[in-house]
Coordinates of N, CA and C in Angstrom, one line a residue:
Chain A
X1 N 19.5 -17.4 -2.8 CA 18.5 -16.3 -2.9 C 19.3 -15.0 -3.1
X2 N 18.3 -13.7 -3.6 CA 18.8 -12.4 -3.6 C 19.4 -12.4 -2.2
X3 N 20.6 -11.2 -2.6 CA 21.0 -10.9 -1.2 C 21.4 -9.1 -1.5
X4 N 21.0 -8.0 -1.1 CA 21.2 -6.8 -1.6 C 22.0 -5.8 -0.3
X5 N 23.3 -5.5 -1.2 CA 23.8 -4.6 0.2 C 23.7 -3.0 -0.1
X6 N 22.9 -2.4 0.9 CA 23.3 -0.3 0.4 C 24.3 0.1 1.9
X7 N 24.5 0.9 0.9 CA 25.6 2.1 1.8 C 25.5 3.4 1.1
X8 N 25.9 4.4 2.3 CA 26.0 4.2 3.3 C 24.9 4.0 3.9
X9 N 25.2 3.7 5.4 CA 23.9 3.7 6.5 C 23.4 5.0 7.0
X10 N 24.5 5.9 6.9 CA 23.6 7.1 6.9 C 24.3 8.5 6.0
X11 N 23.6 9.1 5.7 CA 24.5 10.2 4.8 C 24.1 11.6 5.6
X12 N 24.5 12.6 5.4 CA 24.3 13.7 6.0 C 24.8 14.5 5.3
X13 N 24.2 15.7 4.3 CA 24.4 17.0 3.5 C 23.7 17.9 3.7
X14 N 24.7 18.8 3.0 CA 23.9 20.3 2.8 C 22.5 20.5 1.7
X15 N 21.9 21.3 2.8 CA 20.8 21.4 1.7 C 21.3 22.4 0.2
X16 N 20.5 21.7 -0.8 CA 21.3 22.3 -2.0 C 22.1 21.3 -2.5
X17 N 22.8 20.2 -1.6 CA 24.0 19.6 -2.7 C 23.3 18.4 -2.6
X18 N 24.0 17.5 -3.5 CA 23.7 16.3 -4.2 C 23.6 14.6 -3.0
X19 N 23.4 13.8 -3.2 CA 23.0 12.7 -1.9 C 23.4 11.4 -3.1
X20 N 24.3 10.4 -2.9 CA 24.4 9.5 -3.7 C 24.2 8.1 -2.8
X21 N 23.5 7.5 -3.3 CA 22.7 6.3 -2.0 C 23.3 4.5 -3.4
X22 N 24.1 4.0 -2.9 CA 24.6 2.7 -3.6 C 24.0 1.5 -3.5
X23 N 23.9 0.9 -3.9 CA 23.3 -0.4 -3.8 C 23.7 -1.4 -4.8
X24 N 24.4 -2.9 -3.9 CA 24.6 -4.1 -4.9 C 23.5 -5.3 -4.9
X25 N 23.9 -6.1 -6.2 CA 22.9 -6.9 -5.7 C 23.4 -8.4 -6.1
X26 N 22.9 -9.6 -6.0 CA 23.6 -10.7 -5.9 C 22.9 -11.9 -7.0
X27 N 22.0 -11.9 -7.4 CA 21.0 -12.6 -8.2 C 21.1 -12.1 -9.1
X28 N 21.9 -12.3 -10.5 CA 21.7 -12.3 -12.0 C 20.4 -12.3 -13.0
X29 N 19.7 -12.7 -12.2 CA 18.4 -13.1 -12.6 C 17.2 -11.5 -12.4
X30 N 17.9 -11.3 -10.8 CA 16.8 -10.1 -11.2 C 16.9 -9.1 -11.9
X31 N 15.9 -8.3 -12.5 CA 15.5 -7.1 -13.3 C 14.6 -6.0 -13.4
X32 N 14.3 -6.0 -11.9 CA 13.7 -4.9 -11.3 C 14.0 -4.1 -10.1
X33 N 14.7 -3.0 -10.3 CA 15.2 -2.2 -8.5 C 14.5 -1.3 -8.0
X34 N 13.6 -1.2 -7.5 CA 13.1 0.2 -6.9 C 13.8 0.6 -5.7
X35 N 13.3 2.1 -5.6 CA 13.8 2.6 -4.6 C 12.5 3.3 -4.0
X36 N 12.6 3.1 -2.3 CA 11.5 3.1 -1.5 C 12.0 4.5 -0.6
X37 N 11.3 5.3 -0.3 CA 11.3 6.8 0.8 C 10.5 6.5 1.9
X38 N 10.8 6.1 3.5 CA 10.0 6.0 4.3 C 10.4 6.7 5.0
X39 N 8.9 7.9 5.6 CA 9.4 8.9 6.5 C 8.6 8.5 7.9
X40 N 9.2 8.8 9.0 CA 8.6 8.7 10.5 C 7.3 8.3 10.5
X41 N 7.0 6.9 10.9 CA 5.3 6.9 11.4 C 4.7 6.3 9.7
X42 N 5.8 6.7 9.0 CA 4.7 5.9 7.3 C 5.3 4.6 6.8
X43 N 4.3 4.1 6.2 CA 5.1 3.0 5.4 C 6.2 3.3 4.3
X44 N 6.7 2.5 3.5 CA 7.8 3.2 2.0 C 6.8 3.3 0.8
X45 N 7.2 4.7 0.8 CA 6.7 5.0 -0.7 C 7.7 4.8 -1.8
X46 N 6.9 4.3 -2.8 CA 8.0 4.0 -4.0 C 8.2 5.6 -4.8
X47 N 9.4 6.0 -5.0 CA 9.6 7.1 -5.7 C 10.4 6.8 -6.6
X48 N 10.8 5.8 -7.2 CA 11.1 5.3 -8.6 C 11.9 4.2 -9.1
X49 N 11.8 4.0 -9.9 CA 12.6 2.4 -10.0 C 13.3 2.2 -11.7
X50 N 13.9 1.1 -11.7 CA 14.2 1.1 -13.2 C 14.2 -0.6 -12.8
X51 N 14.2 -1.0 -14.8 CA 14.5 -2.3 -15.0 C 15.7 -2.4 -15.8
X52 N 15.8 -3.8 -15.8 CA 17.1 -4.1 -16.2 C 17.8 -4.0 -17.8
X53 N 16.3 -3.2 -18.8 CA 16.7 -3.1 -20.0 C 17.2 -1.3 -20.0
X54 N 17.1 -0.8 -19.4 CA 17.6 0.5 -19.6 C 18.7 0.6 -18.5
X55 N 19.7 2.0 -18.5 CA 20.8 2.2 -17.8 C 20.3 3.2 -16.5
X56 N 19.6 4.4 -16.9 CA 19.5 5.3 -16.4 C 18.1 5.6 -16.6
X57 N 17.5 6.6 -15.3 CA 15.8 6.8 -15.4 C 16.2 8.1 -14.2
X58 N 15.4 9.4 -15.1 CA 15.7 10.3 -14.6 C 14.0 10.6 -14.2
X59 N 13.4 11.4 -12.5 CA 12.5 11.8 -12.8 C 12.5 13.5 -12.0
X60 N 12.5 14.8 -12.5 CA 12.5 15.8 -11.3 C 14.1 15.8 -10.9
X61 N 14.3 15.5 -9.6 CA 15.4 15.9 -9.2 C 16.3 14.7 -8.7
X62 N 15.7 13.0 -8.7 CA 16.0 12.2 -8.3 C 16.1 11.3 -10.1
X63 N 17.4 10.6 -9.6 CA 17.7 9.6 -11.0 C 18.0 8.4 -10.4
X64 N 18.1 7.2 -10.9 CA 18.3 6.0 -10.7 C 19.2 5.6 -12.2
X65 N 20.6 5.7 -11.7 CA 21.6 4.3 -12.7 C 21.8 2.6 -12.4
X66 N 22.1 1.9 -13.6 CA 21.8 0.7 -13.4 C 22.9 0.3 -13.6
X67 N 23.8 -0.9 -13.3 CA 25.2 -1.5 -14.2 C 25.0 -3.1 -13.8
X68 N 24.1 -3.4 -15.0 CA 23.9 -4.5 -14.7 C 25.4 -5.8 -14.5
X69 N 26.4 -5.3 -15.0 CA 27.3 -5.6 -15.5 C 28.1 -6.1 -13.8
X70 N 28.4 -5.4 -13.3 CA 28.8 -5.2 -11.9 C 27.7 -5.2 -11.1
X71 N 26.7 -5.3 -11.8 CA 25.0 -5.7 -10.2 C 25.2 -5.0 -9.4
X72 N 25.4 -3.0 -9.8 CA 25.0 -2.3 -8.3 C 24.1 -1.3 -9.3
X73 N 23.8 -0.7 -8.7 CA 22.4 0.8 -8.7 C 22.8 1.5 -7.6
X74 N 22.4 3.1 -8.5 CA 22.4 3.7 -7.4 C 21.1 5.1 -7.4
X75 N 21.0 5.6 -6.5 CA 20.0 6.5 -6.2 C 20.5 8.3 -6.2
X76 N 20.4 8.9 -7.0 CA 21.1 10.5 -7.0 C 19.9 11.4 -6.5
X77 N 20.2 12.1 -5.7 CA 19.1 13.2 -5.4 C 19.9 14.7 -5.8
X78 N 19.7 15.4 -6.4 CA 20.1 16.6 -6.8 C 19.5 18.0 -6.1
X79 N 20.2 18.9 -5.3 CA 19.7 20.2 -5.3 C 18.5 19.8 -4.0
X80 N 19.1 18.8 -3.2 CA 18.3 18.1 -1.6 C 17.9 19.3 -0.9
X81 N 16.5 18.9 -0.8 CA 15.6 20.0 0.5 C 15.3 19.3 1.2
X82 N 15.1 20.2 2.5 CA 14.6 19.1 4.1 C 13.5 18.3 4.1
X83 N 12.6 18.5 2.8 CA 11.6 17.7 2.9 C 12.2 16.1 2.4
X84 N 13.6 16.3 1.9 CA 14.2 14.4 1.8 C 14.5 14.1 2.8
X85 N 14.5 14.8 4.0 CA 15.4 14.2 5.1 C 14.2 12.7 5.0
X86 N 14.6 11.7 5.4 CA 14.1 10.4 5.1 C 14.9 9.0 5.4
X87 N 14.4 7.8 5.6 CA 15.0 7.0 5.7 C 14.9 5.9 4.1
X88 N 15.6 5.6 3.1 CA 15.7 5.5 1.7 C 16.1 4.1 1.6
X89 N 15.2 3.0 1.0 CA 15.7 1.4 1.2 C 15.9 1.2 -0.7
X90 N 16.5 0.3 -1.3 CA 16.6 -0.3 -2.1 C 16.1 -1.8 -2.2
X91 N 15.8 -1.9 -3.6 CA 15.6 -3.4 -3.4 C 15.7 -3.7 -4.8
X92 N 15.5 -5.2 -5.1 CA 15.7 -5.9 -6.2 C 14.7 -7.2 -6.2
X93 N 14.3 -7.3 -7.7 CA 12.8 -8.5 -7.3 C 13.1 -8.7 -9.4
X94 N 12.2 -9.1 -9.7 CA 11.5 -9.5 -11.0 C 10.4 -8.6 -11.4
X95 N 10.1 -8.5 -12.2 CA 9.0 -7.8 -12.9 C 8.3 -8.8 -14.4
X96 N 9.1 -9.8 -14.7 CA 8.3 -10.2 -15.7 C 6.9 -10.6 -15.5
X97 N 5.7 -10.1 -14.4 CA 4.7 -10.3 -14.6 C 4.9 -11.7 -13.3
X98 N 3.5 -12.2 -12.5 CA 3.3 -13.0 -11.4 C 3.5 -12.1 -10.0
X99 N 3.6 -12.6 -9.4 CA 3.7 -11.4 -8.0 C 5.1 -12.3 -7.5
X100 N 6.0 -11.5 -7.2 CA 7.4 -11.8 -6.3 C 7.5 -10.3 -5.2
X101 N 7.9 -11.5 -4.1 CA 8.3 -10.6 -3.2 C 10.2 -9.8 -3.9
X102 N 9.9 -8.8 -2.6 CA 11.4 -7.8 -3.3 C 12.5 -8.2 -2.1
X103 N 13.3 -8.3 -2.8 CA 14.3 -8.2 -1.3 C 15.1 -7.1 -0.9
X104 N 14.7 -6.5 0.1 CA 15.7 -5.3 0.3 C 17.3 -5.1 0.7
X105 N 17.6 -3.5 1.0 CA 18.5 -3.4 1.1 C 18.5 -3.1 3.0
X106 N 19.2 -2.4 3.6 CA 19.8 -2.4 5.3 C 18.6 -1.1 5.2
X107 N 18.8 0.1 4.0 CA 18.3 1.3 4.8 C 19.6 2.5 4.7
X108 N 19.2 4.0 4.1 CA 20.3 4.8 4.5 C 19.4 5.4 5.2
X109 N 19.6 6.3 6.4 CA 19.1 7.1 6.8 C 19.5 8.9 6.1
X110 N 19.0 9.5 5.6 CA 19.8 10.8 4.4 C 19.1 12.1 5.7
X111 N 20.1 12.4 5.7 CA 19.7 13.7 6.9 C 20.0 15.4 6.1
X112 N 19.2 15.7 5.6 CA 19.5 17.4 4.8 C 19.7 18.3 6.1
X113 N 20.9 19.2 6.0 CA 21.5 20.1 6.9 C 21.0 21.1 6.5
X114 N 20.1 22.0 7.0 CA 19.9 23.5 6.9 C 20.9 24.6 6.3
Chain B
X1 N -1.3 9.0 0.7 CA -2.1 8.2 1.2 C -2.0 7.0 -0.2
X2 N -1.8 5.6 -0.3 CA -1.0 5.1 -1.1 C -2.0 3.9 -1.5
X3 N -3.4 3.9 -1.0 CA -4.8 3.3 -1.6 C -4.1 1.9 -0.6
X4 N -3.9 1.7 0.1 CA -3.5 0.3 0.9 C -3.5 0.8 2.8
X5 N -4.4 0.1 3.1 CA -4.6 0.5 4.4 C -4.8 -0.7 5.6
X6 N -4.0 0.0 6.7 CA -3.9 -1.3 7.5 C -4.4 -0.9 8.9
X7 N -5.0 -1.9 9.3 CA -5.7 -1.9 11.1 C -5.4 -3.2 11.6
X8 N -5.1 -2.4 12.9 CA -4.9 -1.5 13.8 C -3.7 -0.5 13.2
X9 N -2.9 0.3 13.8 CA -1.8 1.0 13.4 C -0.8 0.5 14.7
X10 N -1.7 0.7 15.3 CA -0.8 0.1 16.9 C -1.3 -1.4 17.7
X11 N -0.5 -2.5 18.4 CA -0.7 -3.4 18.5 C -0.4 -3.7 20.0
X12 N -0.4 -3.7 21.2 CA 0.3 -4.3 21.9 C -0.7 -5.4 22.8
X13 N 0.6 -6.8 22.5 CA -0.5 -8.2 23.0 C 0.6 -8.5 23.9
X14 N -0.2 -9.5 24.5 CA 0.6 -10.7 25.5 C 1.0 -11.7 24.4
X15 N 1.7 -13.0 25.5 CA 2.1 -14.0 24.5 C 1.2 -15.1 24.3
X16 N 0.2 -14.8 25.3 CA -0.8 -16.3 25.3 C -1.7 -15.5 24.5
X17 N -1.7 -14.1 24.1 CA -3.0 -13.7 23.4 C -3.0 -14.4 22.0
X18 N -4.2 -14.0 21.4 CA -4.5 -14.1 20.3 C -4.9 -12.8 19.2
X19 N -4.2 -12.7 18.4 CA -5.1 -11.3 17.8 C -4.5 -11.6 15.8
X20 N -5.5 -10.6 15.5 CA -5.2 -10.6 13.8 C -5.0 -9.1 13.5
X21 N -3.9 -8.8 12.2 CA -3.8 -7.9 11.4 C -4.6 -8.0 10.4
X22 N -5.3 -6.8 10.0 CA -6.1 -6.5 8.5 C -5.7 -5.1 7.7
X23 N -5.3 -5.8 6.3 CA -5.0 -4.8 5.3 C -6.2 -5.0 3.9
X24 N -6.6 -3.9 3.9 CA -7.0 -3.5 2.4 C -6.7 -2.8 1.4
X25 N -6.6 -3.0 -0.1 CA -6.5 -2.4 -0.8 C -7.2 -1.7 -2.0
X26 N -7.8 -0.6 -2.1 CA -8.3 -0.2 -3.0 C -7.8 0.6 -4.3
X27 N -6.9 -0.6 -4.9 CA -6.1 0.1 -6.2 C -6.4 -1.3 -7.1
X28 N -7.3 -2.0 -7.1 CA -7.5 -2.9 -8.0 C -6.5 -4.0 -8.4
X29 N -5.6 -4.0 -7.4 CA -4.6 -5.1 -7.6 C -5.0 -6.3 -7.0
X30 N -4.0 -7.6 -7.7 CA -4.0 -8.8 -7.5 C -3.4 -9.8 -6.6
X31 N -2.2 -9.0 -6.2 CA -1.2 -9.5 -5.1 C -0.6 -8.6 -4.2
X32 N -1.0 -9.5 -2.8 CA -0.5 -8.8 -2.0 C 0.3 -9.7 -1.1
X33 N 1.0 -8.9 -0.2 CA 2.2 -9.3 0.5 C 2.2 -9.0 1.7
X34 N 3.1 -9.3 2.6 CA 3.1 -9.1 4.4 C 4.7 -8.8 4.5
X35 N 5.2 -8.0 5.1 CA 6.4 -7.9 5.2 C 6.7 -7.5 6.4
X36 N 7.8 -8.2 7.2 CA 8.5 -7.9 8.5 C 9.5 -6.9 8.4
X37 N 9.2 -5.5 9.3 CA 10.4 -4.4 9.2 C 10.8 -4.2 10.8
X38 N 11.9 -5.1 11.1 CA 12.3 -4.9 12.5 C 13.8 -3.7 12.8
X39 N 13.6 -3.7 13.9 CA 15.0 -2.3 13.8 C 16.7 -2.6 13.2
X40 N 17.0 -2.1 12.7 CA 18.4 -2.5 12.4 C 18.2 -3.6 11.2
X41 N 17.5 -3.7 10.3 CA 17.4 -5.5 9.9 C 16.7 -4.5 8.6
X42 N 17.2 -5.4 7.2 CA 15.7 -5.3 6.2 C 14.9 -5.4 6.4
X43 N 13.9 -4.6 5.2 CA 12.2 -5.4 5.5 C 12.6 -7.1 4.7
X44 N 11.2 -8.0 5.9 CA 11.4 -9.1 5.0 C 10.6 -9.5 4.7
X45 N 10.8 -10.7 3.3 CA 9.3 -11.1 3.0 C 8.9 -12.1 3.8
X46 N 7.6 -12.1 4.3 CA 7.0 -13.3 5.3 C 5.9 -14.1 3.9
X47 N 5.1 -13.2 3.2 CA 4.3 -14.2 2.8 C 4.0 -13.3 1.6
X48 N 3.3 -14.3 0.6 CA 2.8 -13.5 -1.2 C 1.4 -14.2 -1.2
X49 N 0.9 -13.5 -2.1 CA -0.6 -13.8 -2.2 C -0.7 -13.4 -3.6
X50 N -0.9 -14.3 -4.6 CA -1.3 -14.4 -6.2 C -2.8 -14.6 -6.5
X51 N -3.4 -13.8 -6.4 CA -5.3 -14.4 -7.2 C -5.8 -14.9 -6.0
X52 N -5.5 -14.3 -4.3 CA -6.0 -15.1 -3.2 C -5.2 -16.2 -2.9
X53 N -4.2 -16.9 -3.5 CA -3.9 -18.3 -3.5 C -2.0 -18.0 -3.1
X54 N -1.3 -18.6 -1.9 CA -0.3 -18.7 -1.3 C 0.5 -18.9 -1.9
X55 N 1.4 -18.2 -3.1 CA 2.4 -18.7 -3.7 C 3.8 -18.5 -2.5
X56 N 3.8 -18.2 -1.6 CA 5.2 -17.9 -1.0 C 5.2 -17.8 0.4
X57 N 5.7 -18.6 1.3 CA 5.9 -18.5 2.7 C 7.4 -18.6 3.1
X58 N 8.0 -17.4 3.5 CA 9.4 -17.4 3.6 C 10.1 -18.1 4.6
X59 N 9.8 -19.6 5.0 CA 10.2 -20.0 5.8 C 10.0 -18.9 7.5
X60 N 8.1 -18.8 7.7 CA 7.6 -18.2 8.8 C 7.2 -19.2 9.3
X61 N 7.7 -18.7 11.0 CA 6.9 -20.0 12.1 C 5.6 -19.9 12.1
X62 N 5.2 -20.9 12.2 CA 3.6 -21.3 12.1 C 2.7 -20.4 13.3
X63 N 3.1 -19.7 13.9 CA 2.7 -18.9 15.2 C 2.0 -17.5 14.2
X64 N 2.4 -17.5 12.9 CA 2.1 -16.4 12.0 C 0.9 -17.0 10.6
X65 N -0.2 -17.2 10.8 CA -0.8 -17.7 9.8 C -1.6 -16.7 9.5
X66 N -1.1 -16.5 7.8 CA -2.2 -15.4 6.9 C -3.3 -16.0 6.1
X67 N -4.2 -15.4 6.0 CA -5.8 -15.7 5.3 C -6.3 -14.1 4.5
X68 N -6.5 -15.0 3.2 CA -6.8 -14.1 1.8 C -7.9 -14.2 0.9
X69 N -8.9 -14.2 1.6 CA -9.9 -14.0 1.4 C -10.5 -13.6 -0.2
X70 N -10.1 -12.6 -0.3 CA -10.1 -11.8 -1.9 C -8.7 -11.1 -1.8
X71 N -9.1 -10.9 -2.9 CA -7.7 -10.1 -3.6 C -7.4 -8.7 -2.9
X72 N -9.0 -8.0 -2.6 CA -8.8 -6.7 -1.4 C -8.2 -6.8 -0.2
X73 N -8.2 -8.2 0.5 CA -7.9 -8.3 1.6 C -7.4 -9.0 2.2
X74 N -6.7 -8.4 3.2 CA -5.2 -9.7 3.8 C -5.4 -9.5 5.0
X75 N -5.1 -10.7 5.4 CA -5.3 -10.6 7.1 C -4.0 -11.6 7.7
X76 N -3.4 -11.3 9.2 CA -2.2 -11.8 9.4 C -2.7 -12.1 10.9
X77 N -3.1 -13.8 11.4 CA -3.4 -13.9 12.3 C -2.1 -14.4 13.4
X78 N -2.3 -13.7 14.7 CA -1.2 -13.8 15.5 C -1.6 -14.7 16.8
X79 N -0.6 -15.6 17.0 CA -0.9 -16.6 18.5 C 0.3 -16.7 18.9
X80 N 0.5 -16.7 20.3 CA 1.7 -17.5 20.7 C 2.9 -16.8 20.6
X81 N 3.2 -15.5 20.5 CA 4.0 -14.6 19.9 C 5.2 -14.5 20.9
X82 N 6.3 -14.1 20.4 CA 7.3 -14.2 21.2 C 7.8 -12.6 21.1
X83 N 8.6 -12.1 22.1 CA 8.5 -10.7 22.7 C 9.9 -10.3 20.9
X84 N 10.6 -10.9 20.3 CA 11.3 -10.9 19.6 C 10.6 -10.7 17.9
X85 N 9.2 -10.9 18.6 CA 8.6 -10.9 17.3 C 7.8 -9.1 16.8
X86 N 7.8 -8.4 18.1 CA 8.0 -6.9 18.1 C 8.4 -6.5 17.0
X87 N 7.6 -5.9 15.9 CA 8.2 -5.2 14.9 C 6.9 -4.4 14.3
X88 N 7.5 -3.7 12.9 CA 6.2 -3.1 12.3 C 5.9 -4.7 11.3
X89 N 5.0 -4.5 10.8 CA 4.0 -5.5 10.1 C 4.0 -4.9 9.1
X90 N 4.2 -4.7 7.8 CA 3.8 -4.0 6.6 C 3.4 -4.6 5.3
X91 N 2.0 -4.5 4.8 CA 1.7 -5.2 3.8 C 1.6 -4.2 2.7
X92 N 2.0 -4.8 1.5 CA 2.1 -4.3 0.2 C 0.9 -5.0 -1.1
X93 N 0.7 -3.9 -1.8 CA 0.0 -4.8 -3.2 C 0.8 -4.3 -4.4
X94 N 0.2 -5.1 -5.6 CA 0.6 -5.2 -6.5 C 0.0 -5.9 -7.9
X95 N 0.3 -5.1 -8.8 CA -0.6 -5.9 -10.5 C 0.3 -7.1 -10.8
X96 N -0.4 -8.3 -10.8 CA 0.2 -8.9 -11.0 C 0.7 -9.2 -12.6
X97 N -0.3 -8.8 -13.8 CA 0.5 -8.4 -14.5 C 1.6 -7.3 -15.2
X98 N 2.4 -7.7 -15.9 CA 3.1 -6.4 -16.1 C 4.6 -6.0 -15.2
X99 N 4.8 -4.7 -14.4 CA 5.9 -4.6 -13.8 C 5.2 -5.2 -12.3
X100 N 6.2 -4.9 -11.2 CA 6.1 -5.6 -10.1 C 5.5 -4.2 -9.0
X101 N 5.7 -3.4 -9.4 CA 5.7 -1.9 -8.2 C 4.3 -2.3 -7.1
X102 N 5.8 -2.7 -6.1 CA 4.3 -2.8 -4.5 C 4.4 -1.2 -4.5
X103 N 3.0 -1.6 -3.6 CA 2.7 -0.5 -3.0 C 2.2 -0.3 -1.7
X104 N 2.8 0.2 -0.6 CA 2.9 -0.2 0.7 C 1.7 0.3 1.9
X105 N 1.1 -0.3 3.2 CA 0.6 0.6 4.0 C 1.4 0.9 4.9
X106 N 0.4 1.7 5.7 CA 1.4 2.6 6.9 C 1.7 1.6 7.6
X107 N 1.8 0.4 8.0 CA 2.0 -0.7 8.8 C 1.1 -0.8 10.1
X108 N 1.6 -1.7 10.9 CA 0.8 -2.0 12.2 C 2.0 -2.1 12.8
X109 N 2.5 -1.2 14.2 CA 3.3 -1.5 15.2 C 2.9 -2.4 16.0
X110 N 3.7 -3.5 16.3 CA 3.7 -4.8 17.4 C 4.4 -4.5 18.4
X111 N 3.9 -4.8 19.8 CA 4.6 -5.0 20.9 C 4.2 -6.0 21.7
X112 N 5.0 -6.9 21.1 CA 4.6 -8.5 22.6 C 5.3 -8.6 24.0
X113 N 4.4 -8.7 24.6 CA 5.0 -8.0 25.9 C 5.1 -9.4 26.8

């Protein structure tokens, strides 16, 4: 089965600078990664994802690259405000259509410093 | 607010009790999911639901049986529960054609005491 590893477990920056969240994955097969934002008390919201036919997907101030080649992704946040502080999961699933579960990643915790 | 919604939000049972989780969705989707998020650990998948019909049980003890009624609604009935089974409960939906993007509720906190 998928097996997906992110790091780090927790990051901590200045508000204003950049937050790089990694993630590998182990199934050749899959070709769908989202990335999930769960804050205190909510479930994960999806705030964006890519598939396996493109490299890079930019939206706002967050981007997601792909290398399918090496099977990792990663998550960029650009120009971080306190409202990211958050706990940020990765995952990897299929998308060609039927319902599959996703398998996740551990979780970073991203902490924005004042 | 993410059109998927779950009751109770908070849970706390014994081990001899019996009780159920209920999730609804009002985003017109076809599948929906149950997922286990315990501390320190991934979320995982416990179970999938295609057109009402069980495509997936991730190797869950039988102490955990789900019922899917329609496609709006999922329900996660609990017996027999062991204090290790403490976690959030989180169910997701999704189109089943096209891309895959769940979409999650606020969950249900469990505490088996």
């Amino acid at each position: 089965g998928e097996n997906v590893e992110q790091h780090p477990s927790t990051l901590s920056v200045q508000e204003g600078d950049s937050a790089v969240i990694k993630c590998t994955y182990s199934d050749s097969a899959s070709n769908y990664f989202p990335w999930y934002k769960q804050e205190l008390g909510k479930g994960p919201q999806l705030i964006i994802d890519i598939r396996s036919n493109v490299g890079e997907k930019k939206d706002q101030r967050i981007a997601v690259t792909l290398n399918k080649t090496a099977k990792h992704f990663s998550l960029h946040i650009t120009e971080t405000q306190p409202e990211d502080s958050a706990v940020y999961f990765c995952a990897a699933g299929n998308s060609g259509g039927g319902a599959d579960g996703l398998t996740f990643g551990k979780g970073t915790h991203l902490i924005i410093q004042p | 607010e993410t059109g998927v919604t779950q009751t109770p939000r908070h849970l706390v049972m014994g081990m001899t009790n019996k009780k159920s989780l209920k999730c609804e969705q009002h985003l017109g989707h076809n599948a929906m999911y149950w997922y286990k998020q315990s501390a320190k650990k991934p979320l995982e998948l416990m179970f999938v639901y295609n057109f009402k019909e069980q495509t997936e049980n991730n190797s869950v003890p039988s102490r955990f049986s789900p019922e899917c009624p329609n496609s709006s609604h999922l329900f996660l009935h609990l017996h027999t529960l062991q204090p290790e089974d403490s976690a959030l409960y989180l169910c997701a939906s999704s189109q089943v054609s096209g891309s895959n993007e769940q979409y999650f509720g606020p969950g249900t906190r469990l505490t088996v005491t």
